[in-house]
Amino acid sequence: MASDKQIISDRQKKTSIKGTVGEYEAIAKLTRQGYYVAKSCDPACPFDIVIVDKNGKIQLIDIKTNTFRKNKKGKSLKDKPKGSYKIHRSPTKQQKKLGIKLMMVDYD
């Protein structure tokens, strides 16, 4: 039986698309730089990809898309240049413990 309710909101869909595009752009960039890249298949995994350089050094990477605040304490930032109020990300405690690095990507 079909329901009229959306499974995910339009906002969640847009955010998900940005994340997916960012991940694959990062994978393409790292592959062009000569890394071997493997993608996590577990959505609850604390990292998105594993990269291995030509010497066998392994790094765990969580890819994050740069985002910017639309307003600050009730003030609209429409007239401010993009990047004026970038939202800074930091690794979780688990990511720090596992040595996972964050890789920030832009979404155009």
CSV table of N, CA and C in Angstrom, one decimal:
chain,number,residue,atom,x,y,z
A,1,MET,N,0.8,-1.2,0.0
A,1,MET,CA,0.0,0.0,0.0
A,1,MET,C,0.9,1.2,0.0
A,2,ALA,N,0.7,2.1,-0.9
A,2,ALA,CA,1.5,3.3,-1.1
A,2,ALA,C,1.1,4.4,0.0
A,3,SER,N,2.1,5.1,0.4
A,3,SER,CA,1.8,6.2,1.4
A,3,SER,C,2.1,7.5,0.8
A,4,ASP,N,1.4,8.5,1.2
A,4,ASP,CA,1.7,9.9,0.7
A,4,ASP,C,2.9,10.6,1.4
A,5,LYS,N,3.4,10.0,2.4
A,5,LYS,CA,4.5,10.6,3.1
A,5,LYS,C,5.8,10.3,2.4
A,6,GLN,N,6.7,11.3,2.4
A,6,GLN,CA,8.0,11.2,1.8
A,6,GLN,C,8.9,10.4,2.8
A,7,ILE,N,9.7,9.5,2.2
A,7,ILE,CA,10.6,8.8,3.0
A,7,ILE,C,11.7,9.7,3.6
A,8,ILE,N,12.3,10.6,2.7
A,8,ILE,CA,13.2,11.6,3.2
A,8,ILE,C,12.7,12.9,2.7
A,9,SER,N,13.1,14.0,3.4
A,9,SER,CA,12.7,15.3,3.0
A,9,SER,C,13.6,15.8,1.9
A,10,ASP,N,13.1,16.9,1.2
A,10,ASP,CA,13.9,17.4,0.1
A,10,ASP,C,15.3,17.9,0.6
A,11,ARG,N,15.3,18.5,1.8
A,11,ARG,CA,16.5,19.0,2.4
A,11,ARG,C,17.5,17.8,2.6
A,12,GLN,N,17.0,16.7,3.2
A,12,GLN,CA,17.9,15.5,3.4
A,12,GLN,C,18.4,15.0,2.1
A,13,LYS,N,17.5,15.0,1.0
A,13,LYS,CA,17.9,14.5,-0.3
A,13,LYS,C,19.0,15.3,-0.9
A,14,LYS,N,18.9,16.7,-0.8
A,14,LYS,CA,19.9,17.6,-1.3
A,14,LYS,C,21.2,17.4,-0.5
A,15,THR,N,21.1,17.2,0.8
A,15,THR,CA,22.4,17.0,1.6
A,15,THR,C,23.0,15.7,1.2
A,16,SER,N,22.2,14.6,1.0
A,16,SER,CA,22.7,13.3,0.6
A,16,SER,C,23.4,13.4,-0.7
A,17,ILE,N,22.8,14.1,-1.7
A,17,ILE,CA,23.4,14.3,-3.0
A,17,ILE,C,24.7,15.0,-2.9
A,18,LYS,N,24.8,16.0,-2.1
A,18,LYS,CA,26.1,16.8,-1.9
A,18,LYS,C,27.1,15.8,-1.4
A,19,GLY,N,26.8,15.0,-0.4
A,19,GLY,CA,27.8,14.1,0.2
A,19,GLY,C,28.2,13.1,-0.8
A,20,THR,N,27.3,12.5,-1.5
A,20,THR,CA,27.7,11.5,-2.5
A,20,THR,C,28.6,12.1,-3.6
A,21,VAL,N,28.3,13.2,-4.1
A,21,VAL,CA,29.1,13.9,-5.1
A,21,VAL,C,30.5,14.2,-4.6
A,22,GLY,N,30.5,14.7,-3.4
A,22,GLY,CA,31.8,15.1,-2.7
A,22,GLY,C,32.7,13.8,-2.5
A,23,GLU,N,32.1,12.7,-2.1
A,23,GLU,CA,32.8,11.5,-1.9
A,23,GLU,C,33.5,11.0,-3.2
A,24,TYR,N,32.7,11.0,-4.3
A,24,TYR,CA,33.2,10.5,-5.6
A,24,TYR,C,34.2,11.5,-6.2
A,25,GLU,N,34.0,12.8,-6.0
A,25,GLU,CA,35.0,13.7,-6.5
A,25,GLU,C,36.4,13.5,-5.7
A,26,ALA,N,36.3,13.3,-4.4
A,26,ALA,CA,37.5,13.0,-3.6
A,26,ALA,C,38.2,11.7,-4.1
A,27,ILE,N,37.3,10.7,-4.3
A,27,ILE,CA,37.9,9.4,-4.8
A,27,ILE,C,38.6,9.6,-6.2
A,28,ALA,N,38.0,10.3,-7.1
A,28,ALA,CA,38.6,10.6,-8.4
A,28,ALA,C,39.9,11.3,-8.2
A,29,LYS,N,39.9,12.3,-7.4
A,29,LYS,CA,41.1,13.2,-7.2
A,29,LYS,C,42.2,12.3,-6.6
A,30,LEU,N,41.9,11.5,-5.6
A,30,LEU,CA,43.0,10.7,-5.0
A,30,LEU,C,43.5,9.6,-5.9
A,31,THR,N,42.6,9.0,-6.7
A,31,THR,CA,43.0,8.0,-7.7
A,31,THR,C,43.9,8.7,-8.7
A,32,ARG,N,43.6,9.9,-9.2
A,32,ARG,CA,44.5,10.6,-10.2
A,32,ARG,C,45.8,10.8,-9.5
A,33,GLN,N,45.9,11.0,-8.2
A,33,GLN,CA,47.2,11.3,-7.5
A,33,GLN,C,48.0,10.0,-7.3
A,34,GLY,N,47.4,8.9,-7.7
A,34,GLY,CA,48.2,7.6,-7.6
A,34,GLY,C,47.8,6.7,-6.4
A,35,TYR,N,46.8,7.1,-5.6
A,35,TYR,CA,46.5,6.3,-4.5
A,35,TYR,C,45.5,5.1,-4.9
A,36,TYR,N,45.6,4.0,-4.2
A,36,TYR,CA,44.6,3.0,-4.3
A,36,TYR,C,43.5,3.4,-3.4
A,37,VAL,N,42.2,3.3,-3.8
A,37,VAL,CA,41.1,3.8,-3.0
A,37,VAL,C,40.1,2.7,-2.8
A,38,ALA,N,39.7,2.4,-1.6
A,38,ALA,CA,38.6,1.5,-1.3
A,38,ALA,C,37.5,2.2,-0.5
A,39,LYS,N,36.3,2.0,-0.9
A,39,LYS,CA,35.1,2.7,-0.3
A,39,LYS,C,34.5,1.8,0.8
A,40,SER,N,34.1,2.3,1.9
A,40,SER,CA,33.4,1.6,2.9
A,40,SER,C,32.0,1.3,2.4
A,41,CYS,N,31.5,0.1,2.7
A,41,CYS,CA,30.1,-0.2,2.3
A,41,CYS,C,29.2,-0.2,3.5
A,42,ASP,N,29.7,0.1,4.7
A,42,ASP,CA,28.9,0.1,6.0
A,42,ASP,C,28.5,1.6,6.2
A,43,PRO,N,27.2,1.9,6.2
A,43,PRO,CA,26.8,3.3,6.4
A,43,PRO,C,27.2,3.9,7.8
A,44,ALA,N,27.4,3.0,8.8
A,44,ALA,CA,27.7,3.4,10.1
A,44,ALA,C,29.2,3.4,10.4
A,45,CYS,N,30.0,3.1,9.3
A,45,CYS,CA,31.4,3.1,9.4
A,45,CYS,C,31.9,4.6,9.8
A,46,PRO,N,32.9,4.7,10.7
A,46,PRO,CA,33.4,6.1,11.0
A,46,PRO,C,34.3,6.7,9.9
A,47,PHE,N,34.6,5.9,8.9
A,47,PHE,CA,35.4,6.5,7.7
A,47,PHE,C,34.7,6.2,6.4
A,48,ASP,N,34.9,7.0,5.4
A,48,ASP,CA,34.3,6.7,4.1
A,48,ASP,C,35.2,5.9,3.2
A,49,ILE,N,36.5,6.2,3.2
A,49,ILE,CA,37.4,5.5,2.3
A,49,ILE,C,38.7,5.1,3.0
A,50,VAL,N,39.4,4.1,2.4
A,50,VAL,CA,40.7,3.8,2.8
A,50,VAL,C,41.6,4.1,1.6
A,51,ILE,N,42.7,4.8,1.8
A,51,ILE,CA,43.6,5.0,0.7
A,51,ILE,C,45.0,4.4,1.1
A,52,VAL,N,45.6,3.9,0.0
A,52,VAL,CA,46.9,3.3,0.2
A,52,VAL,C,47.9,3.9,-0.9
A,53,ASP,N,49.0,4.4,-0.4
A,53,ASP,CA,50.0,5.0,-1.3
A,53,ASP,C,50.9,3.9,-1.9
A,54,LYS,N,51.7,4.3,-2.8
A,54,LYS,CA,52.6,3.4,-3.6
A,54,LYS,C,53.6,2.7,-2.6
A,55,ASN,N,53.8,3.2,-1.4
A,55,ASN,CA,54.7,2.5,-0.5
A,55,ASN,C,53.9,1.7,0.5
A,56,GLY,N,52.6,1.6,0.4
A,56,GLY,CA,51.8,0.7,1.3
A,56,GLY,C,51.3,1.4,2.5
A,57,LYS,N,51.5,2.7,2.6
A,57,LYS,CA,51.0,3.5,3.8
A,57,LYS,C,49.5,3.6,3.7
A,58,ILE,N,48.8,3.2,4.7
A,58,ILE,CA,47.3,3.1,4.7
A,58,ILE,C,46.8,4.3,5.6
A,59,GLN,N,45.8,5.0,5.0
A,59,GLN,CA,45.1,6.1,5.7
A,59,GLN,C,43.6,5.9,5.7
A,60,LEU,N,42.9,6.1,6.8
A,60,LEU,CA,41.4,6.1,6.8
A,60,LEU,C,41.0,7.5,6.7
A,61,ILE,N,40.0,7.8,5.8
A,61,ILE,CA,39.6,9.1,5.5
A,61,ILE,C,38.0,9.2,5.6
A,62,ASP,N,37.6,10.3,6.3
A,62,ASP,CA,36.1,10.6,6.3
A,62,ASP,C,36.0,11.9,5.5
A,63,ILE,N,35.2,11.8,4.5
A,63,ILE,CA,35.0,12.9,3.6
A,63,ILE,C,33.8,13.8,4.0
A,64,LYS,N,34.1,15.1,4.1
A,64,LYS,CA,33.0,16.0,4.5
A,64,LYS,C,32.9,17.1,3.5
A,65,THR,N,31.7,17.5,3.2
A,65,THR,CA,31.5,18.6,2.3
A,65,THR,C,31.5,19.9,3.0
A,66,ASN,N,32.3,20.9,2.5
A,66,ASN,CA,32.2,22.2,3.1
A,66,ASN,C,30.8,22.8,3.1
A,67,THR,N,30.4,23.4,4.2
A,67,THR,CA,29.1,24.0,4.3
A,67,THR,C,29.3,25.4,4.9
A,68,PHE,N,28.3,26.2,4.7
A,68,PHE,CA,28.4,27.6,5.2
A,68,PHE,C,27.1,28.0,5.8
A,69,ARG,N,27.1,28.8,6.9
A,69,ARG,CA,26.0,29.2,7.6
A,69,ARG,C,25.2,30.2,6.7
A,70,LYS,N,23.8,30.1,6.8
A,70,LYS,CA,23.0,31.0,6.0
A,70,LYS,C,22.6,32.2,6.8
A,71,ASN,N,22.7,32.1,8.1
A,71,ASN,CA,22.5,33.2,9.0
A,71,ASN,C,23.3,33.1,10.3
A,72,LYS,N,23.5,34.2,10.9
A,72,LYS,CA,24.2,34.2,12.2
A,72,LYS,C,23.5,35.0,13.2
A,73,LYS,N,23.0,34.3,14.2
A,73,LYS,CA,22.2,34.9,15.3
A,73,LYS,C,21.1,35.8,14.8
A,74,GLY,N,20.3,35.2,13.9
A,74,GLY,CA,19.2,35.9,13.3
A,74,GLY,C,19.5,36.9,12.2
A,75,LYS,N,20.7,37.0,11.9
A,75,LYS,CA,21.1,38.0,10.8
A,75,LYS,C,21.3,37.2,9.5
A,76,SER,N,20.7,37.6,8.4
A,76,SER,CA,20.9,36.9,7.1
A,76,SER,C,22.3,37.2,6.6
A,77,LEU,N,22.9,36.2,6.0
A,77,LEU,CA,24.3,36.4,5.4
A,77,LEU,C,24.2,36.4,3.9
A,78,LYS,N,23.1,36.7,3.3
A,78,LYS,CA,23.0,36.7,1.8
A,78,LYS,C,23.9,37.6,1.2
A,79,ASP,N,24.2,38.8,1.8
A,79,ASP,CA,25.1,39.8,1.2
A,79,ASP,C,26.6,39.5,1.4
A,80,LYS,N,26.9,38.5,2.3
A,80,LYS,CA,28.3,38.2,2.6
A,80,LYS,C,28.8,37.3,1.5
A,81,PRO,N,30.1,37.4,1.2
A,81,PRO,CA,30.7,36.4,0.3
A,81,PRO,C,30.7,35.0,0.8
A,82,LYS,N,30.5,34.0,-0.1
A,82,LYS,CA,30.5,32.6,0.3
A,82,LYS,C,31.8,32.3,1.0
A,83,GLY,N,31.7,31.6,2.1
A,83,GLY,CA,32.9,31.3,2.9
A,83,GLY,C,33.1,32.2,4.1
A,84,SER,N,32.3,33.2,4.2
A,84,SER,CA,32.4,34.1,5.4
A,84,SER,C,32.2,33.4,6.7
A,85,TYR,N,31.2,32.5,6.7
A,85,TYR,CA,30.9,31.8,7.9
A,85,TYR,C,30.8,30.3,7.7
A,86,LYS,N,32.0,29.8,7.4
A,86,LYS,CA,32.2,28.3,7.1
A,86,LYS,C,31.9,27.5,8.4
A,87,ILE,N,31.2,26.4,8.3
A,87,ILE,CA,31.0,25.6,9.4
A,87,ILE,C,32.2,24.6,9.5
A,88,HIS,N,33.0,24.7,10.6
A,88,HIS,CA,34.2,23.9,10.8
A,88,HIS,C,33.8,22.5,11.4
A,89,ARG,N,34.4,21.5,10.8
A,89,ARG,CA,34.2,20.2,11.3
A,89,ARG,C,35.4,19.6,12.0
A,90,SER,N,35.2,18.8,13.0
A,90,SER,CA,36.3,18.1,13.6
A,90,SER,C,36.0,16.6,13.8
A,91,PRO,N,37.1,15.8,13.9
A,91,PRO,CA,36.8,14.4,14.0
A,91,PRO,C,36.1,14.1,15.4
A,92,THR,N,35.3,13.0,15.4
A,92,THR,CA,34.7,12.5,16.6
A,92,THR,C,35.8,11.9,17.5
A,93,LYS,N,35.5,11.6,18.7
A,93,LYS,CA,36.4,10.9,19.6
A,93,LYS,C,36.8,9.5,19.0
A,94,GLN,N,35.9,8.8,18.4
A,94,GLN,CA,36.2,7.5,17.8
A,94,GLN,C,37.1,7.7,16.6
A,95,GLN,N,36.9,8.7,15.8
A,95,GLN,CA,37.7,9.0,14.7
A,95,GLN,C,39.2,9.3,15.1
A,96,LYS,N,39.3,10.1,16.2
A,96,LYS,CA,40.6,10.5,16.7
A,96,LYS,C,41.3,9.2,17.2
A,97,LYS,N,40.6,8.4,17.9
A,97,LYS,CA,41.2,7.2,18.5
A,97,LYS,C,41.7,6.3,17.4
A,98,LEU,N,41.0,6.2,16.3
A,98,LEU,CA,41.3,5.3,15.1
A,98,LEU,C,42.3,6.0,14.1
A,99,GLY,N,42.6,7.2,14.4
A,99,GLY,CA,43.5,8.0,13.5
A,99,GLY,C,42.9,8.3,12.1
A,100,ILE,N,41.6,8.5,12.1
A,100,ILE,CA,40.9,8.8,10.9
A,100,ILE,C,41.0,10.3,10.6
A,101,LYS,N,41.4,10.6,9.4
A,101,LYS,CA,41.6,12.0,9.0
A,101,LYS,C,40.3,12.5,8.2
A,102,LEU,N,40.0,13.8,8.4
A,102,LEU,CA,38.9,14.4,7.7
A,102,LEU,C,39.5,15.0,6.4
A,103,MET,N,38.7,14.8,5.3
A,103,MET,CA,39.1,15.4,4.0
A,103,MET,C,37.9,16.3,3.6
A,104,MET,N,38.1,17.6,3.6
A,104,MET,CA,37.1,18.6,3.2
A,104,MET,C,37.0,18.8,1.7
A,105,VAL,N,35.8,18.7,1.2
A,105,VAL,CA,35.7,19.0,-0.3
A,105,VAL,C,34.6,20.0,-0.5
A,106,ASP,N,34.7,20.7,-1.6
A,106,ASP,CA,33.7,21.8,-1.9
A,106,ASP,C,32.7,21.2,-2.9
A,107,TYR,N,31.5,21.7,-2.8
A,107,TYR,CA,30.4,21.3,-3.7
A,107,TYR,C,30.0,22.5,-4.5
A,108,ASP,N,30.2,22.4,-5.8
A,108,ASP,CA,29.9,23.6,-6.6
A,108,ASP,C,28.5,23.5,-7.2
